[in-house]
mmCIF file with all atom_site columns, C-alpha atoms in Angstrom:
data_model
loop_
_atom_site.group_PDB
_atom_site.id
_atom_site.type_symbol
_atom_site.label_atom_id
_atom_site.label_alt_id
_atom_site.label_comp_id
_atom_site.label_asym_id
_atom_site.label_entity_id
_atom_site.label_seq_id
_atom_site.pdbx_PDB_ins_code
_atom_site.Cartn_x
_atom_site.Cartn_y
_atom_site.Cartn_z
_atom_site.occupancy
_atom_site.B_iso_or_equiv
_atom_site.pdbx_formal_charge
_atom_site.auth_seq_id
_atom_site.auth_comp_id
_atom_site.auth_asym_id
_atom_site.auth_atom_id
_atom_site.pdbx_PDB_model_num
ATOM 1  C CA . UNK A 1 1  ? 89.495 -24.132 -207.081 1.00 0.00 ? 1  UNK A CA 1
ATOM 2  C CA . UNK A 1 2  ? 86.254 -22.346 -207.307 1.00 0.00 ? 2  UNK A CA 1
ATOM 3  C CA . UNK A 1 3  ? 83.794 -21.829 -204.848 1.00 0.00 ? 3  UNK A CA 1
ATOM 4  C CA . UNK A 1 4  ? 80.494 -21.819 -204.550 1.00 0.00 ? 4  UNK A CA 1
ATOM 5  C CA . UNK A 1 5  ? 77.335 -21.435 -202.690 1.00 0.00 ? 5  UNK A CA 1
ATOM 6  C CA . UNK A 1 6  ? 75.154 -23.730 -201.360 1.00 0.00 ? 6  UNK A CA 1
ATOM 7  C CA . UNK A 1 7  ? 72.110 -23.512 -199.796 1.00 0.00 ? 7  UNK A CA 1
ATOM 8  C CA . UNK A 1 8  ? 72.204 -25.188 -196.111 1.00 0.00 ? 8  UNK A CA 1
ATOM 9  C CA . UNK A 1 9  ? 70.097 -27.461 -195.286 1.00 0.00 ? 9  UNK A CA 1
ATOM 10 C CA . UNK A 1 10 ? 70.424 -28.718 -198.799 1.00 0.00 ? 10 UNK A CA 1
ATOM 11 C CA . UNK A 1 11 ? 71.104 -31.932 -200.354 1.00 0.00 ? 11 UNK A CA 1
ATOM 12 C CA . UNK A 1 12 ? 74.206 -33.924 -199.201 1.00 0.00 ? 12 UNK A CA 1
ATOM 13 C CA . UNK A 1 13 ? 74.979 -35.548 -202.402 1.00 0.00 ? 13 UNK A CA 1
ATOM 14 C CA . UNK A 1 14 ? 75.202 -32.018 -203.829 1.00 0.00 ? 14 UNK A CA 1
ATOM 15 C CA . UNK A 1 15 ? 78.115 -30.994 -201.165 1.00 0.00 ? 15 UNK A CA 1
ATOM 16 C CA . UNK A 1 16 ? 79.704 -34.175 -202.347 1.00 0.00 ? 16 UNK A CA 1
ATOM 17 C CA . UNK A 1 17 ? 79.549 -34.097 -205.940 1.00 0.00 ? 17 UNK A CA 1
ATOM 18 C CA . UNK A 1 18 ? 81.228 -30.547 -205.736 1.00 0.00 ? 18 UNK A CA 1
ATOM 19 C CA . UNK A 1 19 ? 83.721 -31.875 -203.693 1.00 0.00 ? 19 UNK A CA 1
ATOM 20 C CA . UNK A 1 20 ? 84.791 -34.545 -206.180 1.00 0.00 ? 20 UNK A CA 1
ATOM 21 C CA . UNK A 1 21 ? 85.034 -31.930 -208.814 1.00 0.00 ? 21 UNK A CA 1
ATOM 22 C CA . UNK A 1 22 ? 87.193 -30.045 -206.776 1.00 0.00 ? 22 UNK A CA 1
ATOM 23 C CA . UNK A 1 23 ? 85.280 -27.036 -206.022 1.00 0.00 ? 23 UNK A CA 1
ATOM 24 C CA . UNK A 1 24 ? 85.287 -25.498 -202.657 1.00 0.00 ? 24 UNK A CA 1
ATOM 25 C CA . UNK A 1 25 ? 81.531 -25.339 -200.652 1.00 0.00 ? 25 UNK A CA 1
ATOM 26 C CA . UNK A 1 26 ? 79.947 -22.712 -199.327 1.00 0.00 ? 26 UNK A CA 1
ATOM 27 C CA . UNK A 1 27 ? 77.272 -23.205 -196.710 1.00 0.00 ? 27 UNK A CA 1
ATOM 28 C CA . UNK A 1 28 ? 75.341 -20.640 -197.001 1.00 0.00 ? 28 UNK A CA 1
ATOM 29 C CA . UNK A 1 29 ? 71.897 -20.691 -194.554 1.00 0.00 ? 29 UNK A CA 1
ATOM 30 C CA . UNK A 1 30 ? 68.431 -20.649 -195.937 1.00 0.00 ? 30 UNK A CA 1
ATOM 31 C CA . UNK A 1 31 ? 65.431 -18.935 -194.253 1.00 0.00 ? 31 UNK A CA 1
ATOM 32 C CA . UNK A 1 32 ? 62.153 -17.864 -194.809 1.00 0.00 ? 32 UNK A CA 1
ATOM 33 C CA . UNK A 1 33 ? 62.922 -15.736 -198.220 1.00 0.00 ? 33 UNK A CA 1
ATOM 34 C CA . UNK A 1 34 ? 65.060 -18.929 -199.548 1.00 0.00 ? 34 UNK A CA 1
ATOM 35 C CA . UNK A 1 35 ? 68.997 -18.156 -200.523 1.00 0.00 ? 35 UNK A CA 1
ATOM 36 C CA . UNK A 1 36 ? 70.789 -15.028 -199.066 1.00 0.00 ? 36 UNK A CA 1
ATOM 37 C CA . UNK A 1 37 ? 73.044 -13.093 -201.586 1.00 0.00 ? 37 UNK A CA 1
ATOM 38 C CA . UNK A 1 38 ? 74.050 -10.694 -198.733 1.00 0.00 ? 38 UNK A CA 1
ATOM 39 C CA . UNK A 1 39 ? 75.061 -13.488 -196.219 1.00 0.00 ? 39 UNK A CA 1
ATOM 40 C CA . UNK A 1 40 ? 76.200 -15.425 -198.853 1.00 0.00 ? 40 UNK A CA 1
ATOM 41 C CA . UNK A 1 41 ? 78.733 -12.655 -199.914 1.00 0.00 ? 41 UNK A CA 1
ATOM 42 C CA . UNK A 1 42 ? 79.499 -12.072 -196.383 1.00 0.00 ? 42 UNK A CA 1
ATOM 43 C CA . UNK A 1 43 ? 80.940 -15.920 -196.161 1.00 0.00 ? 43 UNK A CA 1
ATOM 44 C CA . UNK A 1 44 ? 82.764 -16.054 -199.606 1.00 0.00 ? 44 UNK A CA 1
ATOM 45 C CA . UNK A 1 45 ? 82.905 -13.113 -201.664 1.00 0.00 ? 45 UNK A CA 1
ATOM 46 C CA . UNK A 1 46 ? 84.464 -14.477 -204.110 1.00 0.00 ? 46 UNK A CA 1
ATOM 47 C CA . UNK A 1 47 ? 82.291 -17.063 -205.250 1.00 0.00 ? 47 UNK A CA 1
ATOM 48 C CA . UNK A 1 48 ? 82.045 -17.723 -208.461 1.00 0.00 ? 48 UNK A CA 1
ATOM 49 C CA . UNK A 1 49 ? 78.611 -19.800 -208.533 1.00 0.00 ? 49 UNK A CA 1
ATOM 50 C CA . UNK A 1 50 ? 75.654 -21.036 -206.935 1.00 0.00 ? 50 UNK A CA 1
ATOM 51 C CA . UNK A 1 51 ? 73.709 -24.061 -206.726 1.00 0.00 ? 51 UNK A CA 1
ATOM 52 C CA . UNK A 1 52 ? 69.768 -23.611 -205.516 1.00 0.00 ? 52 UNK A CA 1
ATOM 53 C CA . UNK A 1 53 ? 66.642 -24.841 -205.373 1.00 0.00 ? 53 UNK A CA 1
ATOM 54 C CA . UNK A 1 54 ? 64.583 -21.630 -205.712 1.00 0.00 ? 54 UNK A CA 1
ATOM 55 C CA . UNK A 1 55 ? 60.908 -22.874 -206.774 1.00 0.00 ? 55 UNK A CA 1
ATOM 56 C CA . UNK A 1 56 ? 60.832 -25.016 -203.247 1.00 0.00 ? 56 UNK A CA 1
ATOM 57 C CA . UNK A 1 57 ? 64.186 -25.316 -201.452 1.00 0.00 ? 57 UNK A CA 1
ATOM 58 C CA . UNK A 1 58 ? 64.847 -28.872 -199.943 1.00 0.00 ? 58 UNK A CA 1
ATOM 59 C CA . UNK A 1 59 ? 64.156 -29.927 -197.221 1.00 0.00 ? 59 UNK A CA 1
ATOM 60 C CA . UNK A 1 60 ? 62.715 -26.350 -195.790 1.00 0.00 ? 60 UNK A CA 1
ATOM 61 C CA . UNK A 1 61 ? 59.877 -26.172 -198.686 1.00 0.00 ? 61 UNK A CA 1
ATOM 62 C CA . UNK A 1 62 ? 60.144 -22.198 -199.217 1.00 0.00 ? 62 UNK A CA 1
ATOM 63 C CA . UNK A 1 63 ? 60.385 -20.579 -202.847 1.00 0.00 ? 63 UNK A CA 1
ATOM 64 C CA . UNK A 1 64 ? 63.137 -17.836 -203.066 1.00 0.00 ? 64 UNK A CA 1
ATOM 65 C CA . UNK A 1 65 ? 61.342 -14.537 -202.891 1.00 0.00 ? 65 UNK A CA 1
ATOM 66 C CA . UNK A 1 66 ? 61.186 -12.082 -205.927 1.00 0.00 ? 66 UNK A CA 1
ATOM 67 C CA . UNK A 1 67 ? 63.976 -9.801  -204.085 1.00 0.00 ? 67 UNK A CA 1
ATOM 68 C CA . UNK A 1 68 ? 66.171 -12.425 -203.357 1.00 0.00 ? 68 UNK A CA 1
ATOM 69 C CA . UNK A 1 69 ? 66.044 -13.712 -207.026 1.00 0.00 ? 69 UNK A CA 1
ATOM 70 C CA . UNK A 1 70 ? 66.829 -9.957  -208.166 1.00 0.00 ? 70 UNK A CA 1
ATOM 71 C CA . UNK A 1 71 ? 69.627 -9.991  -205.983 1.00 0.00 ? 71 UNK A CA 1
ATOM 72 C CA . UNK A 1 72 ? 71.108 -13.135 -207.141 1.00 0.00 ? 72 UNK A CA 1
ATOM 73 C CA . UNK A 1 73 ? 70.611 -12.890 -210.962 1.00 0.00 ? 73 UNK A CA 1
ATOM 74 C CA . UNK A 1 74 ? 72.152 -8.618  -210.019 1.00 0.00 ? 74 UNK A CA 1
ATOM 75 C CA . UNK A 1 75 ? 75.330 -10.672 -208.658 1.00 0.00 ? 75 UNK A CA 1
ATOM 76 C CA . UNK A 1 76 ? 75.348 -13.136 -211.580 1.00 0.00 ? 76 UNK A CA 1
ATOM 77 C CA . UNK A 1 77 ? 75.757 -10.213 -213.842 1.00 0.00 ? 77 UNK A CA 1
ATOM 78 C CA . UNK A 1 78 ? 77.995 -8.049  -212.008 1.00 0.00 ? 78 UNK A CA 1
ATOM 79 C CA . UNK A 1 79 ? 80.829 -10.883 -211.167 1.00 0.00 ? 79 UNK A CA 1
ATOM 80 C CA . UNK A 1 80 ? 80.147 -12.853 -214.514 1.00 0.00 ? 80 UNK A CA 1
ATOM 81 C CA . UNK A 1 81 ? 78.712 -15.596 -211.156 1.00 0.00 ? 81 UNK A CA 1
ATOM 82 C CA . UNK A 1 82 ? 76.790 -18.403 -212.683 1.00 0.00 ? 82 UNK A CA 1
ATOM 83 C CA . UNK A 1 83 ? 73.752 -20.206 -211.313 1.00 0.00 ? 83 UNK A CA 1
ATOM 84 C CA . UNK A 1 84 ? 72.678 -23.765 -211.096 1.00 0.00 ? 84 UNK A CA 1
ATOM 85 C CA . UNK A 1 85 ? 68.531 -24.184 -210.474 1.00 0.00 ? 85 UNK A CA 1
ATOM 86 C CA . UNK A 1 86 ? 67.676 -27.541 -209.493 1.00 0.00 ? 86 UNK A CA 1
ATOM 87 C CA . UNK A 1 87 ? 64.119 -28.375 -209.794 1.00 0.00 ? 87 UNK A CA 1
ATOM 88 C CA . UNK A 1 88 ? 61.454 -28.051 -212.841 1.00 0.00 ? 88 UNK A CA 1
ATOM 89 C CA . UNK A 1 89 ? 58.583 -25.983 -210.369 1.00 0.00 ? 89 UNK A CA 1
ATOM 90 C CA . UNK A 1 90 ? 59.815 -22.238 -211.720 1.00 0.00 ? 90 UNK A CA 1
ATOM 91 C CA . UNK A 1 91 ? 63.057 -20.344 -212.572 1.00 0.00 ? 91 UNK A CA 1
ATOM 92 C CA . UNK A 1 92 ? 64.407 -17.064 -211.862 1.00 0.00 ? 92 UNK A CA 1
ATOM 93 C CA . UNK A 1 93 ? 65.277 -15.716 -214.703 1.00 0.00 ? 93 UNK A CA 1
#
């Protein structure tokens, strides 16, 4: 199945409802610049998406910073990745 990212903390149900569908999670830890491509990659390469909350991660509150978004839509297009945003505050695209 494939994998992808999550952001850790994140929302439970989300780990869940990836589960069901048979795709293997990801933890992948949030910190003060929001999702981390780099340690991301270091935990599963081969990834093939990620589910965020970029505008105001839950529960920690921080937006993903403008280098963290360029590094995750620069993955996106290199590895054909795709990218789940939940929330309705701001994209990254």
């Amino acid at each position: 199945a494939d994998a992808i990212w999550l952001e850790d903390p994140g929302y439970a149900t989300t780990y869940e409802i990836f589960r069901f569908r048979n795709r293997a999670t990801c933890p992948v830890p949030v910190d003060l610049q929001g999702f981390n491509v780099e340690k991301a990659l270091e935990i599963n390469p081969q990834a093939k998406g990620v589910y965020l909350s970029p505008a105001s991660q839950y529960p920690l509150g921080m937006p993903l910073s403008d280098d963290r978004a360029d590094d995750l839509l620069d993955w996106a297009h290199r590895k054909d990745g795709w990218i789940i945003e939940d929330g309705t505050d701001g994209a990254i695209s």
